[in-house]
Short mmCIF file of C-alpha atoms in Angstrom, two decimals:
data_model
loop_
_atom_site.label_atom_id
_atom_site.label_comp_id
_atom_site.label_asym_id
_atom_site.label_seq_id
_atom_site.Cartn_x
_atom_site.Cartn_y
_atom_site.Cartn_z
CA VAL S 1 -80.75 53.42 16.02
CA ASP S 2 -78.86 50.16 15.47
CA GLU S 3 -75.64 50.86 15.96
CA CYS S 4 -74.36 47.47 14.03
CA VAL S 5 -75.57 49.05 10.93
CA THR S 6 -75.30 53.04 11.83
CA VAL S 7 -71.61 52.80 12.93
CA MET S 8 -68.69 51.63 10.52
CA ASN S 9 -67.22 48.16 11.29
CA PRO S 10 -68.36 47.92 14.69
CA CYS S 11 -66.95 44.48 15.31
CA GLY S 12 -63.90 45.13 13.10
CA THR S 13 -63.09 44.23 9.23
CA GLY S 14 -63.13 40.74 9.76
CA MET S 15 -65.69 38.23 9.16
CA ASP S 16 -64.89 36.38 12.87
CA GLN S 17 -67.67 38.02 14.80
CA THR S 18 -71.36 38.98 15.17
CA CYS S 19 -72.87 42.11 16.34
CA ASN S 20 -76.13 42.70 18.43
CA ASP S 21 -77.55 46.07 19.57
CA PRO S 22 -79.72 44.98 22.16
CA ASN S 23 -81.17 48.40 22.89
CA THR S 24 -81.82 50.36 19.28
CA ALA S 25 -83.10 53.27 21.30
CA SER S 26 -81.47 56.43 20.49
CA SER S 27 -80.98 57.19 23.96
CA SER S 28 -79.13 54.13 24.50
CA PRO S 29 -75.89 54.57 22.48
CA ASN S 30 -72.80 52.47 22.64
CA ASP S 31 -74.21 49.22 24.00
CA TYR S 32 -73.76 47.23 20.83
CA VAL S 33 -72.33 43.79 21.68
CA CYS S 34 -69.43 42.00 19.25
CA THR S 35 -69.66 38.23 19.86
CA CYS S 36 -66.69 35.86 18.26
CA ASN S 37 -68.38 33.19 15.94
CA VAL S 38 -65.62 30.72 16.86
CA ASP S 39 -66.32 31.21 20.75
CA MET S 40 -69.79 32.76 21.63
CA SER S 41 -68.00 33.30 25.28
CA VAL S 42 -66.18 35.63 23.84
CA THR S 43 -67.60 39.16 23.80
CA LYS S 44 -66.95 42.62 24.08
CA THR S 45 -69.51 45.99 24.17
CA ASN S 46 -68.91 49.14 22.18
CA GLY S 47 -66.12 47.42 20.08
CA PRO S 48 -64.39 44.37 18.28
CA ALA S 49 -63.59 41.41 20.64
CA THR S 50 -60.62 39.78 20.56
CA CYS S 51 -61.49 36.71 18.90
CA THR S 52 -57.87 34.99 18.12
CA ASN S 53 -55.28 34.54 20.68
CA ASP S 54 -52.14 33.03 18.75
CA GLU S 55 -50.14 31.12 21.28
CA CYS S 56 -47.69 30.84 18.88
CA SER S 57 -46.55 34.41 18.69
CA PRO S 58 -44.17 34.81 19.99
CA ASN S 59 -42.83 31.25 19.43
CA PRO S 60 -42.96 29.43 22.91
CA CYS S 61 -40.93 26.51 21.49
CA ASP S 62 -37.31 25.60 21.78
CA THR S 63 -35.74 27.65 18.55
CA SER S 64 -32.63 26.29 19.68
CA GLN S 65 -33.68 22.73 18.42
CA MET S 66 -34.92 24.56 15.07
CA GLN S 67 -38.49 24.05 16.43
CA THR S 68 -41.51 25.54 14.72
CA CYS S 69 -44.75 26.56 16.66
CA ASN S 70 -48.44 25.96 15.31
CA ASP S 71 -51.38 26.89 17.06
CA PRO S 72 -54.41 24.82 15.56
CA ASN S 73 -56.90 26.99 17.89
CA SER S 74 -56.24 30.40 17.88
CA SER S 75 -59.41 31.47 20.09
CA PRO S 76 -58.52 32.75 23.32
CA SER S 77 -60.32 30.39 25.51
CA SER S 78 -58.33 27.91 23.86
CA THR S 79 -54.96 27.73 25.38
CA GLY S 80 -52.38 25.17 25.74
CA ASP S 81 -52.84 23.58 22.61
CA TYR S 82 -50.13 24.85 20.10
CA VAL S 83 -47.81 22.50 18.83
CA CYS S 84 -44.33 22.51 18.95
CA SER S 85 -42.51 20.57 15.96
CA CYS S 86 -38.93 19.74 15.27
CA PRO S 87 -37.29 19.37 12.10
CA ASN S 88 -37.50 15.52 11.96
CA GLY S 89 -40.97 15.86 12.81
CA VAL S 90 -41.09 15.03 16.69
CA THR S 91 -43.96 16.86 18.04
CA ALA S 92 -45.00 18.02 21.64
CA THR S 93 -48.32 20.12 22.45
CA GLY S 94 -48.16 22.83 24.73
CA ALA S 95 -46.07 23.04 27.76
CA SER S 96 -44.70 19.65 26.79
CA VAL S 97 -42.01 21.13 24.43
CA ALA S 98 -40.37 18.55 21.90
CA THR S 99 -37.13 17.16 22.57
CA CYS S 100 -36.17 17.04 18.93
CA ILE S 101 -33.92 13.96 17.81
CA VAL S 102 -31.05 15.15 15.44
CA ASP S 103 -28.94 11.91 15.22
CA GLU S 104 -25.73 13.59 13.38
CA CYS S 105 -24.71 10.10 12.05
CA VAL S 106 -27.80 10.04 9.82
CA THR S 107 -28.56 13.89 9.11
CA VAL S 108 -24.74 14.70 8.15
CA MET S 109 -23.51 13.39 4.97
CA ASN S 110 -20.68 11.03 5.50
CA PRO S 111 -20.04 12.35 8.86
CA CYS S 112 -16.83 9.81 9.34
CA GLY S 113 -15.69 9.88 5.76
CA THR S 114 -16.88 7.97 2.55
CA GLY S 115 -14.95 4.70 3.67
CA MET S 116 -16.11 1.54 5.49
CA ASP S 117 -13.16 1.65 8.28
CA GLN S 118 -14.89 3.85 10.87
CA THR S 119 -18.32 3.57 12.70
CA CYS S 120 -20.50 6.87 13.85
CA ASN S 121 -22.02 7.40 17.12
CA ASP S 122 -23.90 10.54 18.40
CA PRO S 123 -23.94 10.35 21.90
CA ASN S 124 -26.68 13.31 22.32
CA THR S 125 -29.25 13.45 19.66
CA ALA S 126 -30.69 16.68 21.15
CA ALA S 127 -31.18 19.02 18.14
CA ASN S 128 -29.42 21.56 20.40
CA SER S 129 -26.49 19.20 20.89
CA LEU S 130 -24.34 19.46 17.88
CA HIS S 131 -20.89 18.78 16.32
CA ASP S 132 -20.51 15.62 19.08
CA PHE S 133 -20.59 12.79 16.97
CA VAL S 134 -17.91 10.28 17.27
CA CYS S 135 -16.07 8.71 14.78
CA THR S 136 -14.32 5.30 15.79
CA CYS S 137 -11.85 3.45 13.74
CA THR S 138 -12.88 -0.61 13.28
CA ALA S 139 -9.64 -1.71 13.16
CA ASP S 140 -8.37 -0.12 16.30
CA MET S 141 -11.06 1.23 18.54
CA SER S 142 -9.00 3.15 20.63
CA ILE S 143 -8.91 5.70 17.53
CA THR S 144 -11.25 8.17 17.76
CA ARG S 145 -12.14 11.53 16.77
CA VAL S 146 -15.07 14.13 17.44
CA ASP S 147 -17.07 16.11 14.75
CA GLY S 148 -15.11 14.40 11.92
CA PRO S 149 -13.58 11.39 10.35
CA ALA S 150 -10.52 9.68 12.39
CA SER S 151 -7.29 8.86 10.82
CA CYS S 152 -7.82 5.26 11.00
CA THR S 153 -4.51 4.42 8.05
CA SER S 154 -1.26 4.97 9.02
CA ASP S 155 1.22 3.67 6.00
CA GLU S 156 4.33 3.04 7.87
CA CYS S 157 6.11 2.55 4.19
CA ASN S 158 5.29 6.22 3.39
CA PRO S 159 8.48 7.20 3.23
CA ASN S 160 9.99 4.06 2.77
CA PRO S 161 12.12 2.97 5.95
CA CYS S 162 13.88 -0.14 4.27
CA ASP S 163 17.11 -0.07 2.84
CA THR S 164 16.81 1.42 -0.92
CA ALA S 165 20.50 1.11 -1.34
CA GLN S 166 19.78 -3.10 -1.46
CA SER S 167 16.77 -2.30 -3.64
CA GLN S 168 14.31 -3.42 -0.85
CA THR S 169 10.57 -2.62 -1.20
CA CYS S 170 8.16 -2.01 2.08
CA ASN S 171 4.53 -3.36 2.47
CA ASP S 172 2.55 -2.53 5.70
CA PRO S 173 0.33 -5.20 6.20
CA ASN S 174 -1.97 -3.49 8.79
CA GLN S 175 -2.11 0.28 8.43
CA SER S 176 -4.24 1.24 11.00
CA ALA S 177 -2.93 4.00 12.95
CA GLY S 178 -2.29 1.91 16.08
CA SER S 179 -0.53 -0.73 14.42
CA THR S 180 3.18 0.49 14.04
CA GLY S 181 6.50 -1.86 13.61
CA ASP S 182 4.71 -4.76 11.53
CA TYR S 183 5.96 -3.16 8.22
CA VAL S 184 7.78 -5.59 6.04
CA CYS S 185 11.04 -4.95 3.99
CA THR S 186 11.91 -7.22 1.14
CA CYS S 187 14.90 -8.01 -0.85
CA PRO S 188 14.36 -8.30 -4.41
CA ASN S 189 15.54 -12.17 -4.31
CA GLY S 190 12.40 -12.82 -1.49
CA VAL S 191 14.45 -12.46 1.91
CA SER S 192 12.86 -10.05 4.32
CA ALA S 193 12.48 -8.66 7.76
CA THR S 194 9.85 -7.15 10.25
CA GLY S 195 9.83 -3.52 11.57
CA GLY S 196 12.91 -2.01 12.35
CA LYS S 197 14.68 -5.22 11.71
CA VAL S 198 16.02 -3.74 8.05
CA ALA S 199 16.65 -6.96 6.01
CA GLN S 200 19.79 -7.78 4.99
CA CYS S 201 19.57 -9.00 1.23
CA VAL S 202 21.41 -12.24 0.19
CA VAL S 203 22.88 -11.08 -3.63
CA ASP S 204 25.05 -14.21 -4.26
CA GLU S 205 27.02 -12.99 -7.25
CA CYS S 206 28.14 -16.56 -8.25
CA GLN S 207 24.76 -17.49 -9.01
CA PRO S 208 25.06 -18.03 -11.91
CA SER S 209 28.91 -18.45 -11.53
CA PRO S 210 30.71 -15.57 -13.65
CA CYS S 211 33.80 -17.96 -13.75
CA GLY S 212 34.90 -20.63 -16.17
CA SER S 213 33.80 -24.51 -16.40
CA ASP S 214 37.62 -25.10 -14.61
CA GLN S 215 37.04 -22.79 -11.60
CA THR S 216 35.29 -22.36 -8.58
CA CYS S 217 33.47 -18.91 -7.64
CA ASN S 218 33.23 -17.73 -4.12
CA ASP S 219 31.16 -14.39 -3.04
CA PRO S 220 32.51 -13.38 0.27
CA ASN S 221 29.55 -10.59 0.97
CA LYS S 222 26.43 -11.56 -0.18
CA ALA S 223 25.11 -8.33 0.96
CA SER S 224 23.07 -6.31 -2.26
CA ASN S 225 25.19 -3.12 -1.43
CA VAL S 226 28.51 -5.32 -1.67
CA LEU S 227 29.28 -6.05 -5.19
CA HIS S 228 32.11 -7.05 -7.43
CA ASP S 229 33.56 -8.91 -4.52
CA PHE S 230 33.29 -12.53 -5.70
CA THR S 231 36.58 -14.44 -6.74
CA CYS S 232 37.50 -17.06 -9.14
CA THR S 233 39.62 -20.02 -8.29
CA CYS S 234 41.13 -22.65 -10.70
CA ASN S 235 40.48 -25.92 -9.49
CA ALA S 236 43.65 -27.45 -10.74
CA ASP S 237 45.58 -24.63 -9.40
CA MET S 238 44.02 -23.08 -6.10
CA SER S 239 47.02 -20.49 -6.31
CA ILE S 240 45.28 -18.72 -9.20
CA VAL S 241 42.40 -16.29 -7.95
CA GLN S 242 40.97 -13.65 -9.45
CA THR S 243 38.69 -11.04 -7.99
CA ASP S 244 35.46 -9.70 -10.15
CA GLY S 245 36.31 -11.73 -12.90
CA PRO S 246 37.35 -15.39 -14.22
CA ALA S 247 40.90 -16.33 -13.27
CA ASN S 248 43.31 -15.40 -16.18
CA THR S 249 40.70 -16.04 -18.84
CA SER S 250 41.79 -19.80 -18.57
CA CYS S 251 42.91 -21.87 -15.78
CA THR S 252 45.23 -23.78 -18.00
CA LYS S 253 48.43 -23.25 -19.47
CA ASP S 254 49.74 -25.26 -22.56
CA GLU S 255 53.44 -25.01 -22.99
CA CYS S 256 53.38 -26.22 -26.33
CA SER S 257 51.20 -23.33 -27.50
CA PRO S 258 51.13 -20.98 -29.08
CA THR S 259 54.87 -21.45 -29.79
CA ASN S 260 56.31 -25.08 -30.21
CA PRO S 261 59.44 -25.30 -28.16
CA CYS S 262 60.38 -28.71 -29.91
CA GLY S 263 60.53 -27.05 -33.65
CA SER S 264 59.53 -29.61 -36.06
CA GLN S 265 58.76 -32.04 -33.27
CA THR S 266 55.53 -33.02 -31.63
CA CYS S 267 55.42 -31.35 -28.40
CA ASN S 268 53.11 -32.70 -25.42
CA ASP S 269 52.22 -31.25 -22.09
CA PRO S 270 50.88 -33.55 -19.69
CA VAL S 271 49.77 -30.82 -16.87
CA GLN S 272 48.69 -27.51 -17.98
CA THR S 273 48.57 -25.79 -15.13
CA PHE S 274 50.82 -21.96 -14.30
CA ALA S 275 52.31 -23.97 -11.69
CA SER S 276 53.34 -26.86 -13.71
CA VAL S 277 56.28 -25.58 -16.24
CA GLY S 278 59.16 -27.46 -17.97
CA ASP S 279 57.30 -30.88 -18.09
CA TYR S 280 56.35 -30.98 -21.99
CA THR S 281 57.93 -33.96 -23.75
CA CYS S 282 59.39 -33.80 -27.50
CA THR S 283 58.58 -36.46 -29.85
CA CYS S 284 60.71 -36.94 -32.87
CA ALA S 285 58.24 -37.62 -35.94
CA ALA S 286 58.14 -41.03 -37.85
CA SER S 287 60.46 -41.75 -40.46
CA SER S 288 58.49 -41.42 -44.31
CA SER S 289 61.01 -44.38 -45.49
CA PRO S 290 61.01 -47.41 -43.03
CA ASN S 291 62.92 -50.63 -43.64
CA ASP S 292 65.51 -49.26 -45.91
CA TYR S 293 68.50 -49.20 -43.85
CA VAL S 294 71.67 -51.28 -44.74
CA CYS S 295 73.87 -53.59 -42.99
CA THR S 296 77.39 -53.97 -44.57
CA CYS S 297 80.03 -56.60 -43.56
CA ASN S 298 83.39 -55.10 -42.11
CA ALA S 299 85.30 -57.99 -43.75
CA ASP S 300 83.98 -57.48 -46.83
CA MET S 301 82.22 -54.47 -48.02
CA SER S 302 80.62 -55.74 -50.45
CA VAL S 303 78.53 -57.84 -48.59
CA THR S 304 75.20 -56.00 -47.51
CA LYS S 305 71.86 -56.41 -46.80
CA THR S 306 68.74 -54.07 -46.29
CA ASN S 307 66.82 -54.21 -43.53
CA GLY S 308 68.42 -56.43 -41.98
CA PRO S 309 71.84 -58.10 -40.56
CA ALA S 310 74.02 -59.21 -43.67
CA THR S 311 75.72 -62.55 -43.72
CA CYS S 312 79.43 -61.67 -43.00
CA THR S 313 81.11 -65.49 -42.71
CA ASN S 314 84.53 -65.93 -44.37
CA LEU S 315 84.84 -69.47 -46.02
CA ALA S 316 88.33 -69.27 -46.53
CA PHE S 317 89.03 -70.33 -42.85
CA ILE S 318 86.67 -73.39 -43.06
CA HIS S 319 89.11 -76.58 -43.00
CA TRP S 320 87.61 -79.44 -44.83
#
């Protein structure tokens, strides 16, 4: 009685073992032997041998590092040959559990942002040491942040600290977080000051001069928030001054105009300042009938001459 034939599946349902019944006499039951094909030293009498020993079940690898296990030879006699594999491909065999290198500066997308203003460093690249990468600002290495982008910029011009009443603009040439007080306030005419020194913009209302050509302009306060304080002073008479506009429109006063004080005579004002009055002169017009005057002798009024002296001599007194 060959039990390897008569017994149903004496060595299991698989194809991994061979059955042998050394004594087929009916008086010798339960003596068949199952031998593992992959390892013939592994046998069992009267039943299936244990031909597999999957060392990866349960997983002996470091699951905290997301390691997977593979047992290339799962025969019972093959031990310690399982392989632990890290997600990045690093492996170790058997008891030498792999130390997975997971550089978050490489595996994490844009760990320090999309800009080029900071560098990334992962001090511990073991797979079970995550969220420890450090972002360091390139412009100021004292500014760092763990597990995320550092704040490397600090625009001191937002909001504008300059004097907007003077129409000043602000510029921060170095916007690193460690650079403070270097912003520049600039006036419309180019005058500037740095940091806490807010610029005093020079706005000279006399450039160009709003006064007349016969006047001098002076702006006593050139700050851009002090307007309409310029004065116009007459050159001919400095006592005549006007603020925020030309002095009396004109610095001259012609006493002969618009009303002629001389009537039909010609008028002339030699000094036409407001302080000079009563110095005009009246001049008679030239005669339209010149050289027509007549000289008449007193002794003899019949004796006359036009345009010159008459000859008035009395001949009766002449003695011969």
